[in-house]
Short mmCIF file of C-alpha atoms in Angstrom, two decimals:
data_model
loop_
_atom_site.label_atom_id
_atom_site.label_comp_id
_atom_site.label_asym_id
_atom_site.label_seq_id
_atom_site.Cartn_x
_atom_site.Cartn_y
_atom_site.Cartn_z
CA MET V 748 131.32 90.19 121.52
CA ARG V 749 133.40 88.87 118.67
CA ALA V 750 131.89 86.18 116.50
CA SER V 751 134.15 83.22 115.83
CA ASN V 752 131.89 81.81 113.10
CA ARG V 753 131.11 84.30 110.40
CA PRO V 754 127.40 84.55 109.60
CA GLN V 755 126.57 84.72 105.93
CA CYS V 756 124.28 87.63 106.65
CA ALA V 757 123.87 90.31 109.30
CA TYR V 758 120.51 92.07 109.41
CA LEU V 759 120.60 95.58 110.84
CA SER V 760 117.02 96.07 111.89
CA GLU V 761 114.76 98.21 114.02
CA THR V 762 111.75 96.05 113.22
CA LEU V 763 111.13 92.44 112.49
CA GLN V 764 108.89 93.66 109.72
CA CYS V 765 109.23 97.22 108.52
CA HIS V 766 106.02 99.20 108.21
CA GLY V 767 104.84 102.10 106.22
CA ASN V 768 101.90 104.44 106.00
CA GLY V 769 99.24 102.13 104.68
CA PRO V 770 97.65 101.42 101.32
CA THR V 771 97.86 103.48 98.16
CA LEU V 772 95.62 103.45 95.12
CA GLY V 773 96.41 101.72 91.87
CA ARG V 774 95.67 98.83 89.59
CA ARG V 775 95.01 95.31 90.72
CA PRO V 776 98.07 93.04 90.54
CA ARG V 777 97.64 90.49 87.78
CA PRO V 778 98.23 87.04 89.33
CA PRO V 779 100.98 85.13 87.52
CA PRO V 780 99.86 82.27 85.30
CA ALA V 781 99.80 78.86 86.97
CA ALA V 782 102.02 77.25 84.35
CA PRO V 783 105.24 79.20 85.13
CA LEU V 784 104.76 78.45 88.84
CA THR V 785 104.90 74.74 88.15
CA ARG V 786 107.73 74.87 85.63
CA ALA V 787 110.21 77.37 87.04
CA PRO V 788 112.22 77.04 90.25
CA LEU V 789 111.10 79.39 93.02
CA GLN V 790 114.28 81.43 92.84
CA ASP V 791 113.62 82.64 89.27
CA LEU V 792 111.81 85.67 90.59
CA ASP V 793 112.45 87.80 87.51
CA HIS V 794 110.66 85.19 85.39
CA LEU V 795 107.75 84.67 87.79
CA SER V 796 107.05 88.38 88.30
CA GLU V 797 107.24 89.33 84.63
CA GLY V 798 104.37 91.58 83.53
CA LEU V 799 102.88 92.19 86.97
CA GLU V 800 101.27 95.56 87.68
CA GLY V 801 99.93 97.01 90.89
CA ARG V 802 100.42 99.36 93.78
CA SER V 803 104.16 98.84 94.13
CA GLN V 804 107.10 99.50 91.83
CA SER V 805 108.73 96.24 92.96
CA PRO V 806 107.89 93.27 90.73
CA VAL V 807 108.85 90.73 93.41
CA ALA V 808 106.69 92.50 96.00
CA LEU V 809 103.76 92.36 93.56
CA LEU V 810 104.37 88.67 92.95
CA PHE V 811 104.43 87.76 96.62
CA ASP V 812 101.41 89.94 97.39
CA ALA V 813 99.38 88.44 94.52
CA LEU V 814 100.08 84.93 95.79
CA LEU V 815 99.59 85.72 99.47
CA ARG V 816 96.46 87.91 99.09
CA PRO V 817 94.97 87.20 95.64
CA ASP V 818 92.00 89.60 95.80
CA THR V 819 92.69 91.91 98.73
CA ASP V 820 92.46 95.08 96.59
CA PHE V 821 88.77 94.35 96.07
CA GLY V 822 88.05 93.56 99.69
CA GLY V 823 87.99 89.82 99.01
CA THR V 824 88.94 87.06 101.41
CA MET V 825 90.39 84.52 99.00
CA LYS V 826 92.92 82.37 100.84
CA SER V 827 96.59 82.40 100.02
CA VAL V 828 97.75 80.00 97.32
CA LEU V 829 101.09 79.56 99.11
CA THR V 830 102.04 76.54 101.19
CA TRP V 831 104.79 76.93 103.77
CA LYS V 832 107.34 74.21 104.45
CA HIS V 833 110.27 74.47 106.85
CA GLN V 834 113.38 73.12 105.10
CA LYS V 835 116.26 73.24 107.55
CA GLU V 836 118.78 72.26 104.91
CA HIS V 837 118.23 75.62 103.18
CA ALA V 838 118.70 77.74 106.32
CA ILE V 839 121.25 80.53 105.96
CA PRO V 840 123.31 81.41 109.05
CA HIS V 841 122.37 84.93 110.10
CA VAL V 842 122.03 87.30 113.03
CA VAL V 843 119.53 90.15 113.44
CA LEU V 844 120.84 93.21 115.29
CA GLY V 845 118.32 95.73 116.65
CA ARG V 846 117.97 98.35 119.33
CA ASN V 847 114.58 97.05 120.41
CA LEU V 848 112.88 93.72 121.00
CA PRO V 849 111.62 91.82 117.94
CA GLY V 850 108.90 94.08 116.63
CA GLY V 851 111.14 97.12 116.84
CA ALA V 852 109.37 100.47 116.62
CA TRP V 853 105.99 98.90 117.42
CA HIS V 854 107.11 98.66 121.06
CA SER V 855 107.54 102.46 121.14
CA ILE V 856 103.97 103.21 120.01
CA GLU V 857 101.12 103.67 122.48
CA GLY V 858 99.58 100.20 122.67
CA SER V 859 95.93 101.18 122.22
CA MET V 860 96.53 102.98 118.92
CA VAL V 861 95.11 101.23 115.88
CA THR V 862 97.35 100.36 112.93
CA LEU V 863 96.85 102.15 109.65
CA SER V 864 97.26 98.99 107.59
CA GLN V 865 94.73 96.19 107.79
CA GLY V 866 95.54 93.51 110.33
CA GLN V 867 95.95 90.80 107.70
CA TRP V 868 98.71 92.84 106.02
CA MET V 869 100.75 92.84 109.22
CA GLY V 870 101.16 89.06 109.29
CA LEU V 871 104.28 86.99 108.71
CA PRO V 872 104.58 83.62 106.91
CA ASP V 873 102.70 80.64 108.33
CA LEU V 874 101.04 82.52 111.22
CA GLU V 875 98.13 84.76 110.26
CA VAL V 876 97.42 87.69 112.54
CA LYS V 877 93.73 86.85 112.84
CA ASP V 878 94.48 83.25 113.89
CA TRP V 879 97.01 84.46 116.46
CA MET V 880 94.56 87.02 117.83
CA GLN V 881 91.78 84.45 118.11
CA LYS V 882 94.01 82.27 120.26
CA LYS V 883 94.79 85.31 122.42
CA ARG V 884 91.05 86.08 122.53
CA ARG V 885 91.66 89.40 120.90
CA GLY V 886 89.78 90.96 117.99
CA LEU V 887 90.44 93.33 115.09
CA ARG V 888 88.89 96.78 115.07
CA ASN V 889 87.38 97.49 111.68
CA SER V 890 89.88 94.99 110.16
CA ARG V 891 92.78 96.71 111.99
CA ALA V 892 94.85 95.72 115.00
CA THR V 893 96.28 97.75 117.86
CA ALA V 894 99.97 98.60 118.02
CA GLY V 895 100.25 96.65 121.26
CA ASP V 896 98.84 93.51 119.66
CA ILE V 897 101.20 93.79 116.69
CA ALA V 898 104.25 94.26 118.93
CA HIS V 899 103.21 91.18 120.93
CA TYR V 900 102.53 89.22 117.73
CA TYR V 901 106.04 89.88 116.35
CA ARG V 902 107.71 88.88 119.60
CA ASP V 903 105.57 85.77 119.75
CA TYR V 904 106.37 84.91 116.14
CA VAL V 905 110.09 84.79 116.86
CA VAL V 906 109.47 82.41 119.75
CA LYS V 907 106.99 80.15 117.94
CA LYS V 908 109.24 79.79 114.91
CA GLY V 909 112.36 79.08 116.99
CA LEU V 910 114.20 82.17 115.78
CA GLY V 911 115.17 83.62 119.13
CA HIS V 912 118.83 82.58 118.84
CA ASN V 913 119.12 84.72 115.69
CA PHE V 914 118.00 87.95 117.36
CA VAL V 915 120.20 90.27 119.42
CA SER V 916 118.21 93.05 121.09
CA GLY V 917 119.78 96.17 122.56
CA ALA V 918 122.38 96.23 119.79
CA VAL V 919 123.50 99.62 118.51
CA VAL V 920 125.53 99.49 115.30
CA THR V 921 128.08 102.28 115.02
CA ALA V 922 130.08 101.25 111.92
CA VAL V 923 129.82 98.98 108.90
CA GLU V 924 133.04 98.66 106.92
CA TRP V 925 134.14 96.29 104.22
CA GLY V 926 137.02 95.17 102.10
CA THR V 927 138.14 92.34 99.84
CA PRO V 928 140.21 89.56 101.43
CA ASN V 929 143.56 88.94 99.76
CA ALA V 930 143.26 85.17 99.64
CA ASN V 931 141.39 82.30 101.24
CA SER V 932 142.93 79.49 103.27
CA CYS V 933 143.81 77.57 100.10
CA GLY V 934 145.67 80.53 98.59
CA ALA V 935 143.00 81.32 96.01
CA GLN V 936 141.83 84.88 95.46
CA ASP V 937 138.37 85.71 96.85
CA SER V 938 136.75 88.72 95.17
CA SER V 939 133.61 88.90 97.31
CA PRO V 940 133.63 91.56 100.05
CA LEU V 941 133.84 90.88 103.76
CA PHE V 942 131.92 93.20 106.09
CA GLN V 943 132.88 94.18 109.61
CA VAL V 944 129.91 95.27 111.73
CA SER V 945 130.84 97.08 114.96
CA GLY V 946 128.84 98.57 117.80
CA PHE V 947 127.81 97.97 121.38
CA LEU V 948 125.19 96.08 123.36
CA SER V 949 123.16 98.05 125.90
CA ARG V 950 123.12 96.01 129.10
CA ASP V 951 122.29 96.78 132.74
CA GLN V 952 125.98 96.76 133.56
CA GLY V 953 126.77 99.23 130.79
CA ARG V 954 127.87 99.09 127.17
CA GLN V 955 129.46 95.93 125.84
CA PRO V 956 131.33 96.46 122.54
CA PHE V 957 131.01 93.91 119.76
CA SER V 958 132.47 93.30 116.33
CA LEU V 959 131.42 90.61 113.89
CA TRP V 960 132.18 89.67 110.30
CA ALA V 961 129.73 88.75 107.56
CA ARG V 962 129.67 88.14 103.83
CA ASN V 963 126.41 90.03 103.44
CA VAL V 964 124.64 92.83 105.31
CA VAL V 965 120.92 93.62 105.01
CA LEU V 966 119.75 97.10 106.00
CA ALA V 967 116.23 96.97 107.44
CA THR V 968 116.20 99.87 109.87
CA GLY V 969 113.01 101.60 108.74
CA THR V 970 112.52 105.36 108.89
CA PHE V 971 111.80 106.27 112.51
CA ASP V 972 115.33 106.85 113.78
CA SER V 973 115.62 110.58 113.19
CA PRO V 974 112.52 112.85 113.39
CA ALA V 975 112.41 115.68 110.84
CA ARG V 976 112.97 119.15 112.26
CA LEU V 977 111.78 122.62 111.34
CA GLY V 978 115.17 124.25 111.73
CA ILE V 979 113.82 127.40 113.40
CA PRO V 980 114.94 129.33 116.50
CA GLY V 981 113.86 127.81 119.80
CA GLU V 982 113.29 124.29 118.48
CA ALA V 983 115.69 122.92 121.10
CA LEU V 984 113.71 124.39 124.03
CA PRO V 985 112.56 121.77 126.56
CA PHE V 986 108.83 122.13 125.81
CA VAL V 987 109.36 121.31 122.11
CA HIS V 988 109.28 117.61 121.19
CA HIS V 989 109.36 115.52 118.03
CA GLU V 990 107.68 112.29 119.16
CA LEU V 991 104.14 111.46 120.17
CA SER V 992 105.47 109.65 123.24
CA ALA V 993 106.16 113.06 124.84
CA LEU V 994 102.43 113.81 124.81
CA GLU V 995 101.65 110.39 126.24
CA ALA V 996 104.21 110.80 129.04
CA ALA V 997 103.02 114.30 129.99
CA THR V 998 99.42 113.12 130.12
CA ARG V 999 100.31 110.07 132.16
CA VAL V 1000 102.05 112.05 134.92
CA GLY V 1001 99.34 114.74 135.02
CA ALA V 1002 101.50 117.51 133.53
CA LEU V 1003 98.77 118.07 130.92
CA THR V 1004 95.10 118.43 131.86
CA PRO V 1005 91.99 119.96 130.29
CA ALA V 1006 92.87 123.16 132.17
CA SER V 1007 96.35 123.42 130.61
CA ASP V 1008 97.34 125.81 127.85
CA PRO V 1009 96.83 124.20 124.45
CA VAL V 1010 99.16 121.58 123.06
CA LEU V 1011 100.56 122.79 119.74
CA ILE V 1012 100.67 120.03 117.10
CA ILE V 1013 102.61 120.77 113.91
CA GLY V 1014 101.98 118.66 110.80
CA ALA V 1015 99.27 117.45 108.43
CA GLY V 1016 100.12 113.76 108.29
CA LEU V 1017 98.92 110.72 110.17
CA SER V 1018 101.30 111.11 113.10
CA ALA V 1019 99.91 114.60 113.70
CA ALA V 1020 96.38 113.22 113.38
CA ASP V 1021 97.23 110.53 115.95
CA ALA V 1022 98.39 113.26 118.33
CA VAL V 1023 95.15 115.21 117.80
CA LEU V 1024 93.08 112.10 118.50
CA TYR V 1025 95.10 111.29 121.61
CA ALA V 1026 94.80 114.80 123.02
CA ARG V 1027 91.08 114.95 122.25
CA HIS V 1028 90.57 111.63 124.04
CA TYR V 1029 91.88 113.23 127.24
CA ASN V 1030 90.09 116.57 126.60
CA ILE V 1031 93.40 118.41 126.29
CA PRO V 1032 93.05 121.63 124.25
CA VAL V 1033 94.80 121.57 120.87
CA ILE V 1034 96.14 124.08 118.36
CA HIS V 1035 96.79 122.25 115.11
CA ALA V 1036 99.01 124.10 112.64
CA PHE V 1037 100.14 123.08 109.15
CA ARG V 1038 101.41 124.83 106.04
CA ARG V 1039 99.21 123.11 103.46
CA ALA V 1040 95.65 124.06 102.56
CA VAL V 1041 93.00 121.70 103.92
CA ASP V 1042 91.74 120.96 100.41
CA ASP V 1043 95.23 120.06 99.12
CA PRO V 1044 94.76 116.80 97.15
CA GLY V 1045 98.21 115.69 98.34
CA LEU V 1046 97.04 115.34 101.96
CA VAL V 1047 97.18 111.71 103.04
CA PHE V 1048 93.57 111.78 104.26
CA ASN V 1049 92.40 111.95 100.65
CA GLN V 1050 94.06 108.59 99.98
CA LEU V 1051 92.27 106.69 102.75
CA PRO V 1052 88.82 105.09 102.35
CA LYS V 1053 86.36 106.69 104.76
CA MET V 1054 84.80 103.39 105.76
CA LEU V 1055 88.13 101.94 106.91
CA TYR V 1056 89.59 105.07 108.51
CA PRO V 1057 86.73 107.06 110.07
CA GLU V 1058 88.90 108.57 112.82
CA TYR V 1059 91.37 110.12 110.36
CA HIS V 1060 88.58 111.54 108.24
CA LYS V 1061 87.11 113.02 111.42
CA VAL V 1062 90.40 114.87 112.01
CA HIS V 1063 90.38 116.05 108.39
CA GLN V 1064 86.82 117.29 108.86
CA MET V 1065 87.90 119.21 111.97
CA MET V 1066 90.79 120.75 110.04
CA ARG V 1067 88.46 121.76 107.20
CA GLU V 1068 85.57 123.18 109.21
CA GLN V 1069 87.87 125.20 111.44
CA SER V 1070 89.31 126.89 108.36
CA ILE V 1071 85.81 128.04 107.36
CA LEU V 1072 84.14 128.68 110.70
CA SER V 1073 85.62 130.79 113.49
CA PRO V 1074 85.52 130.17 116.36
CA SER V 1075 85.92 126.44 115.98
CA PRO V 1076 82.77 124.28 116.10
CA TYR V 1077 84.90 121.77 118.01
CA GLU V 1078 85.48 122.85 121.58
CA GLY V 1079 89.13 122.66 122.59
CA TYR V 1080 90.41 122.41 119.00
CA ARG V 1081 91.73 125.17 116.77
CA SER V 1082 93.13 124.68 113.28
CA LEU V 1083 95.72 126.97 111.66
CA PRO V 1084 95.96 126.01 107.98
CA GLY V 1085 98.47 127.78 105.78
CA HIS V 1086 100.52 129.02 108.75
CA ARG V 1087 104.30 129.13 108.88
CA LEU V 1088 105.99 128.75 112.24
CA LEU V 1089 108.69 131.38 112.77
CA CYS V 1090 110.12 130.59 116.20
CA PHE V 1091 109.55 129.41 119.75
CA LYS V 1092 110.17 131.62 122.76
CA GLU V 1093 111.38 130.59 126.19
CA ASP V 1094 108.13 131.58 127.88
CA CYS V 1095 106.25 128.79 126.01
CA GLN V 1096 105.16 130.94 123.10
CA ALA V 1097 104.95 130.03 119.41
CA VAL V 1098 105.14 132.74 116.75
CA PHE V 1099 103.39 132.14 113.40
CA GLN V 1100 102.94 133.97 110.14
CA ASP V 1101 99.70 133.49 108.21
CA LEU V 1102 99.17 133.65 104.44
CA LYS V 1103 98.72 137.43 104.61
CA GLY V 1104 102.03 137.91 106.38
CA VAL V 1105 100.44 138.71 109.72
CA GLU V 1106 102.33 137.42 112.77
CA LYS V 1107 100.41 135.63 115.52
CA VAL V 1108 101.62 134.56 118.96
CA PHE V 1109 100.12 131.67 120.93
CA GLU V 1110 100.66 130.54 124.51
CA VAL V 1111 101.20 126.76 124.59
CA SER V 1112 102.02 124.11 127.16
CA LEU V 1113 103.73 121.58 124.91
CA VAL V 1114 104.76 121.44 121.26
CA LEU V 1115 104.83 118.34 119.06
CA VAL V 1116 106.60 118.73 115.72
CA LEU V 1117 105.36 115.75 113.72
CA ILE V 1118 106.43 116.38 110.13
CA GLY V 1119 108.01 113.05 109.26
CA SER V 1120 111.25 111.24 109.98
CA HIS V 1121 114.43 110.07 108.29
CA PRO V 1122 116.46 106.87 108.52
CA ASP V 1123 119.70 107.00 110.46
CA LEU V 1124 122.47 105.36 108.44
CA SER V 1125 125.31 107.18 110.18
CA PHE V 1126 127.11 103.85 110.56
CA LEU V 1127 127.69 103.76 106.79
CA PRO V 1128 130.28 105.84 104.93
CA GLY V 1129 128.69 109.16 104.02
CA ALA V 1130 125.59 108.18 106.07
CA GLY V 1131 124.51 106.02 103.13
CA ALA V 1132 124.02 108.89 100.68
CA ASP V 1133 126.41 107.31 98.17
CA PHE V 1134 124.02 104.37 97.78
CA ALA V 1135 120.92 106.43 96.96
CA VAL V 1136 119.36 106.54 93.51
CA ASP V 1137 120.70 110.10 93.19
CA PRO V 1138 123.91 110.29 95.26
CA ASP V 1139 123.94 114.08 94.94
CA GLN V 1140 120.65 114.43 96.83
CA PRO V 1141 119.79 113.56 100.46
CA LEU V 1142 118.67 110.00 101.09
CA SER V 1143 114.86 109.88 101.30
CA THR V 1144 112.68 106.80 101.64
CA LYS V 1145 109.99 108.42 99.50
CA ARG V 1146 111.94 110.47 96.98
CA ASN V 1147 115.48 109.10 96.91
CA PRO V 1148 115.78 105.59 98.40
CA ILE V 1149 118.75 103.25 98.24
CA ASP V 1150 119.27 102.06 94.67
CA VAL V 1151 118.77 98.28 94.64
CA ASP V 1152 118.36 95.58 92.03
CA PRO V 1153 114.56 95.01 91.80
CA PHE V 1154 114.90 91.21 91.86
CA THR V 1155 117.54 90.80 94.58
CA TYR V 1156 117.36 94.07 96.59
CA GLN V 1157 121.16 94.14 96.53
CA SER V 1158 122.75 97.55 96.27
CA THR V 1159 123.65 98.45 92.72
CA ARG V 1160 126.85 100.06 94.04
CA GLN V 1161 128.12 97.56 96.62
CA GLU V 1162 128.06 93.78 96.34
CA GLY V 1163 126.85 92.05 99.48
CA LEU V 1164 124.99 95.11 100.81
CA TYR V 1165 121.18 94.79 100.70
CA ALA V 1166 118.35 97.13 101.68
CA MET V 1167 114.68 96.37 102.20
CA GLY V 1168 111.52 98.04 103.44
CA PRO V 1169 111.30 101.86 103.29
CA LEU V 1170 115.06 102.14 102.68
CA ALA V 1171 114.46 100.46 99.30
CA GLY V 1172 111.29 102.41 98.57
CA ASP V 1173 108.77 99.85 99.92
CA ASN V 1174 106.85 102.19 102.20
CA PHE V 1175 103.74 100.03 102.59
CA VAL V 1176 103.72 97.07 104.92
CA ARG V 1177 101.97 94.63 102.61
CA PHE V 1178 104.84 94.80 100.12
CA VAL V 1179 107.76 94.51 102.54
CA GLN V 1180 107.74 90.72 102.59
CA GLY V 1181 108.32 90.63 98.85
CA GLY V 1182 111.60 92.41 99.47
CA ALA V 1183 112.51 89.83 102.10
CA LEU V 1184 111.79 87.09 99.57
CA ALA V 1185 114.08 88.76 97.02
CA VAL V 1186 116.91 89.06 99.57
CA ALA V 1187 116.51 85.46 100.76
CA SER V 1188 116.45 84.18 97.18
CA SER V 1189 119.65 86.06 96.34
CA LEU V 1190 121.44 84.80 99.46
CA LEU V 1191 120.34 81.23 98.76
CA ARG V 1192 121.72 81.46 95.25
CA LYS V 1193 125.05 82.61 96.66
CA GLU V 1194 125.02 79.62 99.03
CA THR V 1195 124.43 77.15 96.19
CA ARG V 1196 127.27 78.66 94.15
CA LYS V 1197 129.79 78.05 96.90
CA PRO V 1198 132.50 75.49 96.05
CA PRO V 1199 132.31 72.25 98.05
#
C-alpha cells in the first residue's frame, strides 16, 4: 500500500487508548480558574495549566483530568465541566496503524479479568463507559470494568464516532525514517521533516508491504510488546513462558489440572497477582516466587486502596502469611519471598537460591515469568534510545521515557516526532488523554500556520 495523499499525521499504536497500572497517590489537582478558560484560546495549554499540581508530572494531563473529573481523587461524582462539539473543519488527516483491532492490547487479555483502573477512567471523549455499559446491559464491578468490556467499548467507540476509515488493523511497522525535502513544488525551501513509515499488513493471503509518507508521526505503542526476561539458563525451554495467556491456553485445553505439578509464577507485580488469581480460580497448585520481601514498601499492593482492590490485597496477604507460616495456610499455594531463580532444567525443574544461599529445586508443570515488559521501538534508529531523557541509558517507560515537550508531547530531539502514553512517562490511564490533547493542539497549530 502506498499512500498517494500524505496524511499530516501517522499514529503508530497498539491501543486506541494506552493504559497503565492504575492510580498513584498524591495531591489533588487544583482546578484552573474560570477566568482564563473564558479569555484564552483552547490551544494555549501552557497558560491554562499553569500552577497545577497532582498525581502526574504532565501539566496538560493535570489540566484535562481536572476538567474531566473535577473531584475524582476524593471519590466524588461531580460531572465534567467540558462540552464536546464535533468541528469537521478542524479535522486533521491521519491514519492509525496497529497490530490489533482498535483497543489494542485489551483484546489479548482474558475477558473476565477486571481492570485495575476505575471504569470511568477508561472512557473516551463524549461517550462515558458507564453510559455505554448501561446500553449494553452490563455493569461495573466495584467501579471497575472487565477487560472484555473495555476492548468492546474501544471498538464500538471507533464505529460510533465514524473513525473506522482512519484505522488500519494488522499493520506491522518495520521502519520509520525521515529527511528534509529539498524544495516544494513552488521552488521554496521546506525545512520541516518528511517521514516515511514502512511495514506490512498481515492478511489471510499473506503479508502485504506498505509505505506511506507523513509530516508528523505519533508513537503510541504502549509497553506490552516485549516481556522482560530473567536472562538465566533454560529460559528458552518450551515450558517457560512470559505471558499470562500461556496459562489460560493450557487450562483451556486441559493441560493443567488440580492434579498437575505446580505452576511456577515469578514476579511481585499485578500481572503475577493476576496469574495467581487465575490459577487459584481453577484450583491449579501454585508456587509464587519473588526476590523482594513481602513487607517491602515499594510493592504495588501497598499503593492500592483495600476497598477498591480486595483481590490484590488477598494475594498480598497470601504472600505475607506464607512467609511466616509453613506449611502454607492456603492449600495449593506456596510463596517463596526473597528467592533468586538460578536456572531451569529440561526435566521441568526450577533451581532457586534463598537468602541464606541454600539451593532449592522444585518440580513444575509450567513457568510464567511476569516481571514487566518493555516497548518495542525497533523500527526507529537505535530502537528509540536516542530520544530518551538519558540517551546513554536504556529506554524505560518508568525511569527513562522519551524526552518530550510537556505542552506539545513533541520529541525534544526530532521535530514532527511525538510520543504519548507510557512512552512519554504517562503510565496511568486517566492521564493519557491529556497527552492526546497536547499532541492534537500542537498539530492543529501547525495546520493553522500553513500558507494558503
